[in-house]
Coordinates of C-alpha atoms and ligand atoms in Angstrom, one line a residue:
X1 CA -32.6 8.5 -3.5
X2 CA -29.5 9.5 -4.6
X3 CA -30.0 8.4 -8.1
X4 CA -30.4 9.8 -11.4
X5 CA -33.3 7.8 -13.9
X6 CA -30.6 7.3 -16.6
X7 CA -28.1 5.1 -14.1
X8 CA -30.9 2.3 -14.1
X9 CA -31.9 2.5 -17.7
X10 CA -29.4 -0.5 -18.0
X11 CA -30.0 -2.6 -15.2
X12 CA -33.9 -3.2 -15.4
X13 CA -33.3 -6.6 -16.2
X14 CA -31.2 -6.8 -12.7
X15 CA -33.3 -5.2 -11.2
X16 CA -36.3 -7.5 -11.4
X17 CA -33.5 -10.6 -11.1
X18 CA -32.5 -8.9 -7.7
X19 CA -36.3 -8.3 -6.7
X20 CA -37.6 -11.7 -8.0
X21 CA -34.2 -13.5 -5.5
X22 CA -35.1 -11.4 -2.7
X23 CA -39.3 -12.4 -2.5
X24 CA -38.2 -16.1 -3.1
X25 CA -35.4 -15.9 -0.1
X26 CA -37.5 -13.6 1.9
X27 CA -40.3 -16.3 2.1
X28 CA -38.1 -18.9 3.5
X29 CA -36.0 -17.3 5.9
X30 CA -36.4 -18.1 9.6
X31 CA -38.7 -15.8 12.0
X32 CA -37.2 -13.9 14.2
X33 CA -38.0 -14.6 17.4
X34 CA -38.9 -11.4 20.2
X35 CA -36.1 -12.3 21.9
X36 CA -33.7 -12.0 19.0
X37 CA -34.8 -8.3 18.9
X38 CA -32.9 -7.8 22.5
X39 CA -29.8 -9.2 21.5
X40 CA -27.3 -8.0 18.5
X41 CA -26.7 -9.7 15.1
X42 CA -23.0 -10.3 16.7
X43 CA -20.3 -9.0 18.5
X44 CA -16.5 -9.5 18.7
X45 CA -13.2 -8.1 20.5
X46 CA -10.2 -9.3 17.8
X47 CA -6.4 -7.7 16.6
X48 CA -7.2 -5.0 14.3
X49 CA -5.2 -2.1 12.7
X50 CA -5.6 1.2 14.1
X51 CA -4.2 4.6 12.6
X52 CA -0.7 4.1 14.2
X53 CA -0.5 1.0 15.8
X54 CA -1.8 -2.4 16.3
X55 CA -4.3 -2.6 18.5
X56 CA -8.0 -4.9 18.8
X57 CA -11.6 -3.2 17.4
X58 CA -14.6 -4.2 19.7
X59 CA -17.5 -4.5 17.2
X60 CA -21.0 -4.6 17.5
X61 CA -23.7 -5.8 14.7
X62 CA -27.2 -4.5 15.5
X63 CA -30.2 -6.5 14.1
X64 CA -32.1 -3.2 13.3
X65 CA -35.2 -3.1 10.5
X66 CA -32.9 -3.3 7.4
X67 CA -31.0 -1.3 5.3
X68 CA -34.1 1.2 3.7
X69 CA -31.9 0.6 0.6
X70 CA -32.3 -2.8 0.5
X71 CA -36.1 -2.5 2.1
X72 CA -37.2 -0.7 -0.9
X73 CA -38.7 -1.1 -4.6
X74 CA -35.1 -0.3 -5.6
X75 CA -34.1 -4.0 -4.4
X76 CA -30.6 -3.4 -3.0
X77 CA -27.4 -4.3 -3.8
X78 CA -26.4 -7.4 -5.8
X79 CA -24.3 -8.8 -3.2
X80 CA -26.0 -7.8 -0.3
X81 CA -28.1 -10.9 1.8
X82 CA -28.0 -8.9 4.8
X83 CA -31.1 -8.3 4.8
X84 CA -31.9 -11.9 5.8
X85 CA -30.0 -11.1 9.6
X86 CA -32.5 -7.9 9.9
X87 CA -36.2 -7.9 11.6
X88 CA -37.5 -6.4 8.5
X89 CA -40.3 -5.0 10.8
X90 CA -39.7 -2.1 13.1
X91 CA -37.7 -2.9 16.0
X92 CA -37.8 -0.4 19.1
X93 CA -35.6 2.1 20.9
X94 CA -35.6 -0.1 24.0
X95 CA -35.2 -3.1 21.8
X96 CA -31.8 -1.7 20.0
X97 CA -29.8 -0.2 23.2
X98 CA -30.7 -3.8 25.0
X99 CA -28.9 -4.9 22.1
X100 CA -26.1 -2.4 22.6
X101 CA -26.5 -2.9 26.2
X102 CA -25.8 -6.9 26.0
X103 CA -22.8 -7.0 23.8
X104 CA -21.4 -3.5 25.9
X105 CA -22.0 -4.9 29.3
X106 CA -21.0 -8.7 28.4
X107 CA -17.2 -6.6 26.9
X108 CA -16.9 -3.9 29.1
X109 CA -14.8 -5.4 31.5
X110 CA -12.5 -6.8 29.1
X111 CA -11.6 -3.8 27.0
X112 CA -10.6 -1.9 30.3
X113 CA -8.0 -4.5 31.1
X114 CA -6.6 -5.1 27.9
X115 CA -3.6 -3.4 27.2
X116 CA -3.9 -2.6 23.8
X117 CA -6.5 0.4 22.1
X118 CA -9.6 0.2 21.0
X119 CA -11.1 0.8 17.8
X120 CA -15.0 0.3 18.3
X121 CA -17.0 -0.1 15.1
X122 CA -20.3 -0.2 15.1
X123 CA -22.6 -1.4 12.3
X124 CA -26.7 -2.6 11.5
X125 CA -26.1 -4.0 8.2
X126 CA -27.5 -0.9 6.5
X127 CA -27.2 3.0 7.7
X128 CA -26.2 4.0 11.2
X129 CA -27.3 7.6 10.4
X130 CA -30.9 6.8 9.1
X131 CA -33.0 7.4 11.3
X132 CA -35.9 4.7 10.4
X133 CA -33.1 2.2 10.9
X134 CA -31.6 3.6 14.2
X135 CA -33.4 6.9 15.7
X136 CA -31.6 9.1 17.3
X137 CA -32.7 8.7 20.9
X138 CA -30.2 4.9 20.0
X139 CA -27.3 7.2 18.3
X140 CA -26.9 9.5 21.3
X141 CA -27.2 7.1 23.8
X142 CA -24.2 4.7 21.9
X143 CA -22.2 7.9 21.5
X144 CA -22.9 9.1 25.2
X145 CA -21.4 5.9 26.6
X146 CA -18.9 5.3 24.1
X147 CA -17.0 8.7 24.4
X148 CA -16.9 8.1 27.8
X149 CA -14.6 5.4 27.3
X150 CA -10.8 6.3 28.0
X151 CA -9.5 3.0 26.1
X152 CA -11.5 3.8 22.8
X153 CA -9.4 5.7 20.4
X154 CA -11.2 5.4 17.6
X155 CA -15.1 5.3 16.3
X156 CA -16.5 4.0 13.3
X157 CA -20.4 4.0 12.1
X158 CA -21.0 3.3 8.5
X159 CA -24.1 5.1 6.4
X160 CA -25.3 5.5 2.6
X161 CA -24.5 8.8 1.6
X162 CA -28.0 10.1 1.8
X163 CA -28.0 10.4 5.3
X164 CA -24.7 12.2 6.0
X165 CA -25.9 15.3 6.7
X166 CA -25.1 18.2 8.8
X167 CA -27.4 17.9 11.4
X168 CA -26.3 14.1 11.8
X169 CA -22.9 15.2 12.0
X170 CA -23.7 18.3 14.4
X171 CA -25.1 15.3 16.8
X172 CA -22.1 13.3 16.7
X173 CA -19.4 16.1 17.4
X174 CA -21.1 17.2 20.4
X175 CA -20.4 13.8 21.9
X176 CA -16.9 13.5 20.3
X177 CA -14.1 16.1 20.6
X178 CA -10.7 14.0 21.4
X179 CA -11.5 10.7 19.8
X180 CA -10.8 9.9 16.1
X181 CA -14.3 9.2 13.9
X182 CA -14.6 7.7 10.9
X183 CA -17.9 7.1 8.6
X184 CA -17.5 4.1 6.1
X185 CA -18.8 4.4 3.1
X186 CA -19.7 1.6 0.6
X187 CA -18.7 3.3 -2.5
X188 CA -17.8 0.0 -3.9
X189 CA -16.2 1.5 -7.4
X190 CA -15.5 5.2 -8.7
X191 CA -17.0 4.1 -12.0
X192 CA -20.4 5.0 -11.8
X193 CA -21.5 2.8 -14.3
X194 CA -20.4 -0.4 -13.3
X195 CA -21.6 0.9 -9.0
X196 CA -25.3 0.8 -10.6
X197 CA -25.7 -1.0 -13.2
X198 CA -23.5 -4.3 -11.7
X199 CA -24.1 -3.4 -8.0
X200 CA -27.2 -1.7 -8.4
X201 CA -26.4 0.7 -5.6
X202 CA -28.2 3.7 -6.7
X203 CA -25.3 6.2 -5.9
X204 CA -23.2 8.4 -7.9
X205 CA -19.1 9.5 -7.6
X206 CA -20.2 13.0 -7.6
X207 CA -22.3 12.9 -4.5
X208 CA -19.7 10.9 -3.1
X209 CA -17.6 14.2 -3.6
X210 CA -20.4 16.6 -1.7
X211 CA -20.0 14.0 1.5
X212 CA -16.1 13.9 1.8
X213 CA -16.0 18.0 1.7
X214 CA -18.8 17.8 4.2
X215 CA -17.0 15.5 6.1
X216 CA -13.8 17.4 5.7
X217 CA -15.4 20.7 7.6
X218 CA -16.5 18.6 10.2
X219 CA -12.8 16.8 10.7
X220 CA -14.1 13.4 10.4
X221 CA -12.7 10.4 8.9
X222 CA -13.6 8.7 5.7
X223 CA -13.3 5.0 5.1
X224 CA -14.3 4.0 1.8
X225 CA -15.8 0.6 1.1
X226 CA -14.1 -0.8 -2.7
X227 CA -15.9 -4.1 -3.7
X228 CA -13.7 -6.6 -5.1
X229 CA -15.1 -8.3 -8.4
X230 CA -18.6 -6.8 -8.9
X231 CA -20.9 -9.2 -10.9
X232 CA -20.0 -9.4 -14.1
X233 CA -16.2 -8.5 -14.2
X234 CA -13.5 -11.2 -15.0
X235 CA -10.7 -11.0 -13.0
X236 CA -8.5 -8.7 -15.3
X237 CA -12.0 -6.3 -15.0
X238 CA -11.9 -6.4 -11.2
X239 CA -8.3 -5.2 -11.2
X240 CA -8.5 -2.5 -13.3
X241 CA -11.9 -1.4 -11.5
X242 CA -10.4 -1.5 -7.6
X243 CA -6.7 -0.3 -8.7
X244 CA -8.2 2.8 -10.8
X245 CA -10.3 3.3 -7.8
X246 CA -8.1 3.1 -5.2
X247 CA -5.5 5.8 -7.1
X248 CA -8.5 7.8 -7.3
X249 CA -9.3 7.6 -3.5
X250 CA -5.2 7.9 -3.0
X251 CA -5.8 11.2 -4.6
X252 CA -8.7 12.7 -2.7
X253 CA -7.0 11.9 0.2
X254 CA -9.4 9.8 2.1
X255 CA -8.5 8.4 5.3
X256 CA -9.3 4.7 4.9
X257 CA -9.8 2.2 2.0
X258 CA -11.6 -1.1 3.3
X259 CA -11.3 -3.6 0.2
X260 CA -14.0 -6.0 0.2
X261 CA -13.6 -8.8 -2.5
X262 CA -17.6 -10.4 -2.9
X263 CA -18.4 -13.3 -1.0
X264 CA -21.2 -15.1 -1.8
X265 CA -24.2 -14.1 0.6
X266 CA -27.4 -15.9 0.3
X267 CA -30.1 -14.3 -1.3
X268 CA -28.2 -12.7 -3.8
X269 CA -27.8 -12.5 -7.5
X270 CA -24.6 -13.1 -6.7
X271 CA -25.0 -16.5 -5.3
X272 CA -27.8 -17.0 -8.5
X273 CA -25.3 -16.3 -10.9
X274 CA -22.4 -18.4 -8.5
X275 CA -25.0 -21.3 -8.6
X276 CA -24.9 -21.0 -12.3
X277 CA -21.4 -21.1 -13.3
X278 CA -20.9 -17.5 -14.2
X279 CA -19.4 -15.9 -11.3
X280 CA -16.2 -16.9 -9.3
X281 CA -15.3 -14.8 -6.0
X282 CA -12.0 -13.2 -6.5
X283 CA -8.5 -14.7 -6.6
X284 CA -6.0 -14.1 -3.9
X285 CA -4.0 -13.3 -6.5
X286 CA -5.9 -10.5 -8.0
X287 CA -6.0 -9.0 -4.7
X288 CA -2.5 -8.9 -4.4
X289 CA -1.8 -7.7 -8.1
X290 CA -4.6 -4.4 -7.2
X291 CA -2.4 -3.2 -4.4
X292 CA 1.1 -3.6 -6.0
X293 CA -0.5 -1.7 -9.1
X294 CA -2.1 1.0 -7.1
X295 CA 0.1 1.9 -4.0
X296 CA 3.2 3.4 -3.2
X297 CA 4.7 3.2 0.2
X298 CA 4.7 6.9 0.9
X299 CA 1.0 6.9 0.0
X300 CA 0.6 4.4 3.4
X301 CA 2.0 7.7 5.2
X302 CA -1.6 9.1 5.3
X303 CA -4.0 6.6 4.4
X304 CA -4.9 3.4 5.6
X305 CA -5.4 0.2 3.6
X306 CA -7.9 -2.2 4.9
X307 CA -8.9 -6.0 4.3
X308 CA -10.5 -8.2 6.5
X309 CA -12.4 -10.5 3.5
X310 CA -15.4 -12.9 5.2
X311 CA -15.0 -16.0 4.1
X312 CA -11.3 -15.8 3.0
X313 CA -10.2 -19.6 1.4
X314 CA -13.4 -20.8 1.2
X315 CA -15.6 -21.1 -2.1
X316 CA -17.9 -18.8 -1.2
X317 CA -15.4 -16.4 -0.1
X318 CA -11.6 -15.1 -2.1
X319 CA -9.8 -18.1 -2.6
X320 CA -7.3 -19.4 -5.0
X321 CA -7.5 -23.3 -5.2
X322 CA -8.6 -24.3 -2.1
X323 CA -5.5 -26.3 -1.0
X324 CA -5.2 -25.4 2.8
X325 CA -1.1 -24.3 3.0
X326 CA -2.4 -22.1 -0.2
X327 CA -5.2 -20.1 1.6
X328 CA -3.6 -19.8 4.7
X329 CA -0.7 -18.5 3.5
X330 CA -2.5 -16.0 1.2
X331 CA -4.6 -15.1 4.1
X332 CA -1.4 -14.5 6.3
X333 CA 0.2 -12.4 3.9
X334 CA -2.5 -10.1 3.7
X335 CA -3.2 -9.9 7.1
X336 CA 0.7 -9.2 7.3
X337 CA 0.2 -6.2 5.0
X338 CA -2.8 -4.5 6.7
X339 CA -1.6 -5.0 10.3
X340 CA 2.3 -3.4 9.5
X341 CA 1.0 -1.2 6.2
X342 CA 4.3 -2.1 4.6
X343 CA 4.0 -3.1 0.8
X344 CA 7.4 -5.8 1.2
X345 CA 4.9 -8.4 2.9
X346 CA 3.3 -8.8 -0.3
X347 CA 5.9 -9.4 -2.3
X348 CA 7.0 -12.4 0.6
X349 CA 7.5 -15.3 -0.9
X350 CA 5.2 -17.9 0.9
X351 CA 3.7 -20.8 -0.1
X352 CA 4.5 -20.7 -4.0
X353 CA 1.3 -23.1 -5.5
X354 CA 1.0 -24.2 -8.8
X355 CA -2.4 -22.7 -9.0
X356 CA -0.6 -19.7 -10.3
X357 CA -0.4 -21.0 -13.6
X358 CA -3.9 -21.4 -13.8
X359 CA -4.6 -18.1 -12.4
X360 CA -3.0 -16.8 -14.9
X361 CA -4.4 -18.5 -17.7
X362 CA -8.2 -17.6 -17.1
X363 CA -7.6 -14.4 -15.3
X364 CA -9.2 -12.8 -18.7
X365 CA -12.0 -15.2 -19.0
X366 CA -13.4 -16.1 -15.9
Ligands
LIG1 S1 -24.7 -3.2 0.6 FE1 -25.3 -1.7 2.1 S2 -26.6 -0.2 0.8 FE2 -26.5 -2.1 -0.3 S3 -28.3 -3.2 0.3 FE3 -26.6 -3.9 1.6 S4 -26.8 -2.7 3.4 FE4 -28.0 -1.7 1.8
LIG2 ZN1 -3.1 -22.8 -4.8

């Protein structure tokens, strides 16, 4: 894939750790019932931000085969227990538009009398554009029905960069010429080192670079996926890392930066090394620190920043100590930030905790 032999000369020992979690996990997850092969991995209609206004995204999770990534000897990301929600076996064409077809039919009448507009996001845990994970007979069928739709204004599919190709993006133009698209990329990091060797995600900055130019020509959108506190990095590490990467990002002018701090998934050498002391999710706080350090208001003139962290205030999830007025207000604030894009609702003064102190205290250790 995408890789270079030297990237992984220092994450053998990871690798196997990943491999090793992933058998174990593997062999006691629950069956998947035929049924659940008809029906998607979720689906939602909730407020989200759109380019220029506030609006809801109608979003739909298809259980597909799994992310080939993740499927293969390679062993997937380090954070990644997706592949627990997928079939891991083949799943059909029929099989994945019933999905699309259930969550569509059961929202369809709902998006049409809202008032707002729509940004529909659709994602399988893995690569949208891959074709063993969704052929393309599913792709243009989505896309047929989607563009159809008045209230949509904007589209989002994610995919590894492997399968961002022209043909792909031939296919999806001829289906889209007034809607706004967008392909979400989990970069994670601009610092290769740390995106494979902590991540193990088998991807490097440069080809990164080939995609956005390719993406440029065809005028679509690129959101880029920043990970939060990789394995491995204290605090103070997982500011620098996502506030060098998001001036970076500021500077190639993407279109979108979606900052995921790590939540523990199951299955993961992230929850292995959570289990054993030596990894904490993020701090609110360092979340807050990496924007102030990294944007200016006239950067949030062209690009949009995103955050929408699963399992925000909980312990497998950011947090800062738990106390409930302390994550909620956290969580409001940031939610304040994406939803307006103006940098004064982080400097708010909400709930001041005294957990601050001891933020600030370990922030270099832990
Ligand atoms: S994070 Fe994305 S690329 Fe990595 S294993 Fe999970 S689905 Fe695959
Ligand atoms: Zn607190």
């Amino acid at each position: 894939m995408n890789g270079n032999n030297s990237l992984y000369e220092d994450n053998k020992v990871i690798l196997e750790k990943i491999n090793t979690i992933r058998l174990k996990a593997l062999k006691h997850r629950k069956k998947y019932r035929l049924e659940e092969a008809n029906r998607p991995v979720s689906h939602w209609i909730k407020e989200d931000r759109l380019r220029d206004e506030i609006g809801k995204e109608f979003t739909i999770i298809l259980r597909s085969k799994g992310c080939s990534w993740g499927l293969s000897e390679k062993g997937g990301c380090s954070m990644c227990g997706y592949y627990l929600d997928a079939m891991n076996e083949d799943v059909s064409t029929t099989q994945l538009k019933n999905q699309f077809d259930f969550a569509y039919n059961k929202k369809i009448n709902e998006i049409i009398n809202d008032p707002h507009n729509f940004i529909f996001k659709i994602y399988n845990s893995g690569s949208f554009l891959d074709d063993n994970e969704i052929p393309q007979e599913v792709r243009t069928y989505i896309y047929d029905k989607i563009s159809k739709l008045e209230k949509i204004k904007e589209f989002v599919i994610e995919s590894r960069l492997e399968y961002i190709k022209t043909e792909k993006l031939e296919e999806i133009r001829e289906f889209f010429d007034k809607k706004y698209l967008e392909i979400a990329i989990g970069l994670e990091t601009t610092d290769d080192y740390i995106r494979n060797n902590y991540i193990n995600k088998g991807v490097l900055f440069e080809s990164f670079i080939g995609a956005l130019n390719l993406l440029k020509e065809y005028k679509i959108g690129v959101r880029v996926y920043l990970l939060l506190k990789p394995p491995f990095l204290n605090e103070q590490g997982a500011i620098d890392d996502c506030s060098n990467s998001i001036k970076k990002l500021i500077e190639l002018n993407v279109n979108s930066i979606s900052i995921n701090p790590l939540n523990i998934q199951k299955g993961t050498l992230a929850e292995h090394l959570w289990f054993q002391n030596r990894y904490r999710p993020p701090w609110f706080y360092s979340l807050f620190k990496c924007l102030k350090k990294s944007i200016r208001q006239e950067n949030l003139k062209s690009i949009r920043i995103l955050s929408d962290p699963s399992g925000a205030g909980t312990k497998r999830g950011i947090h800062n100590c738990l106390k409930k007025e302390c994550e909620s207000s956290a969580r409001k604030r940031l939610q304040k930030f994406v939803f307006t894009q103006d940098l004064r609702e982080l400097e708010q003064l909400g709930y001041e905790c005294e957990c601050k102190k001891k933020y600030q205290f370990t922030k270099d250790y832990f």
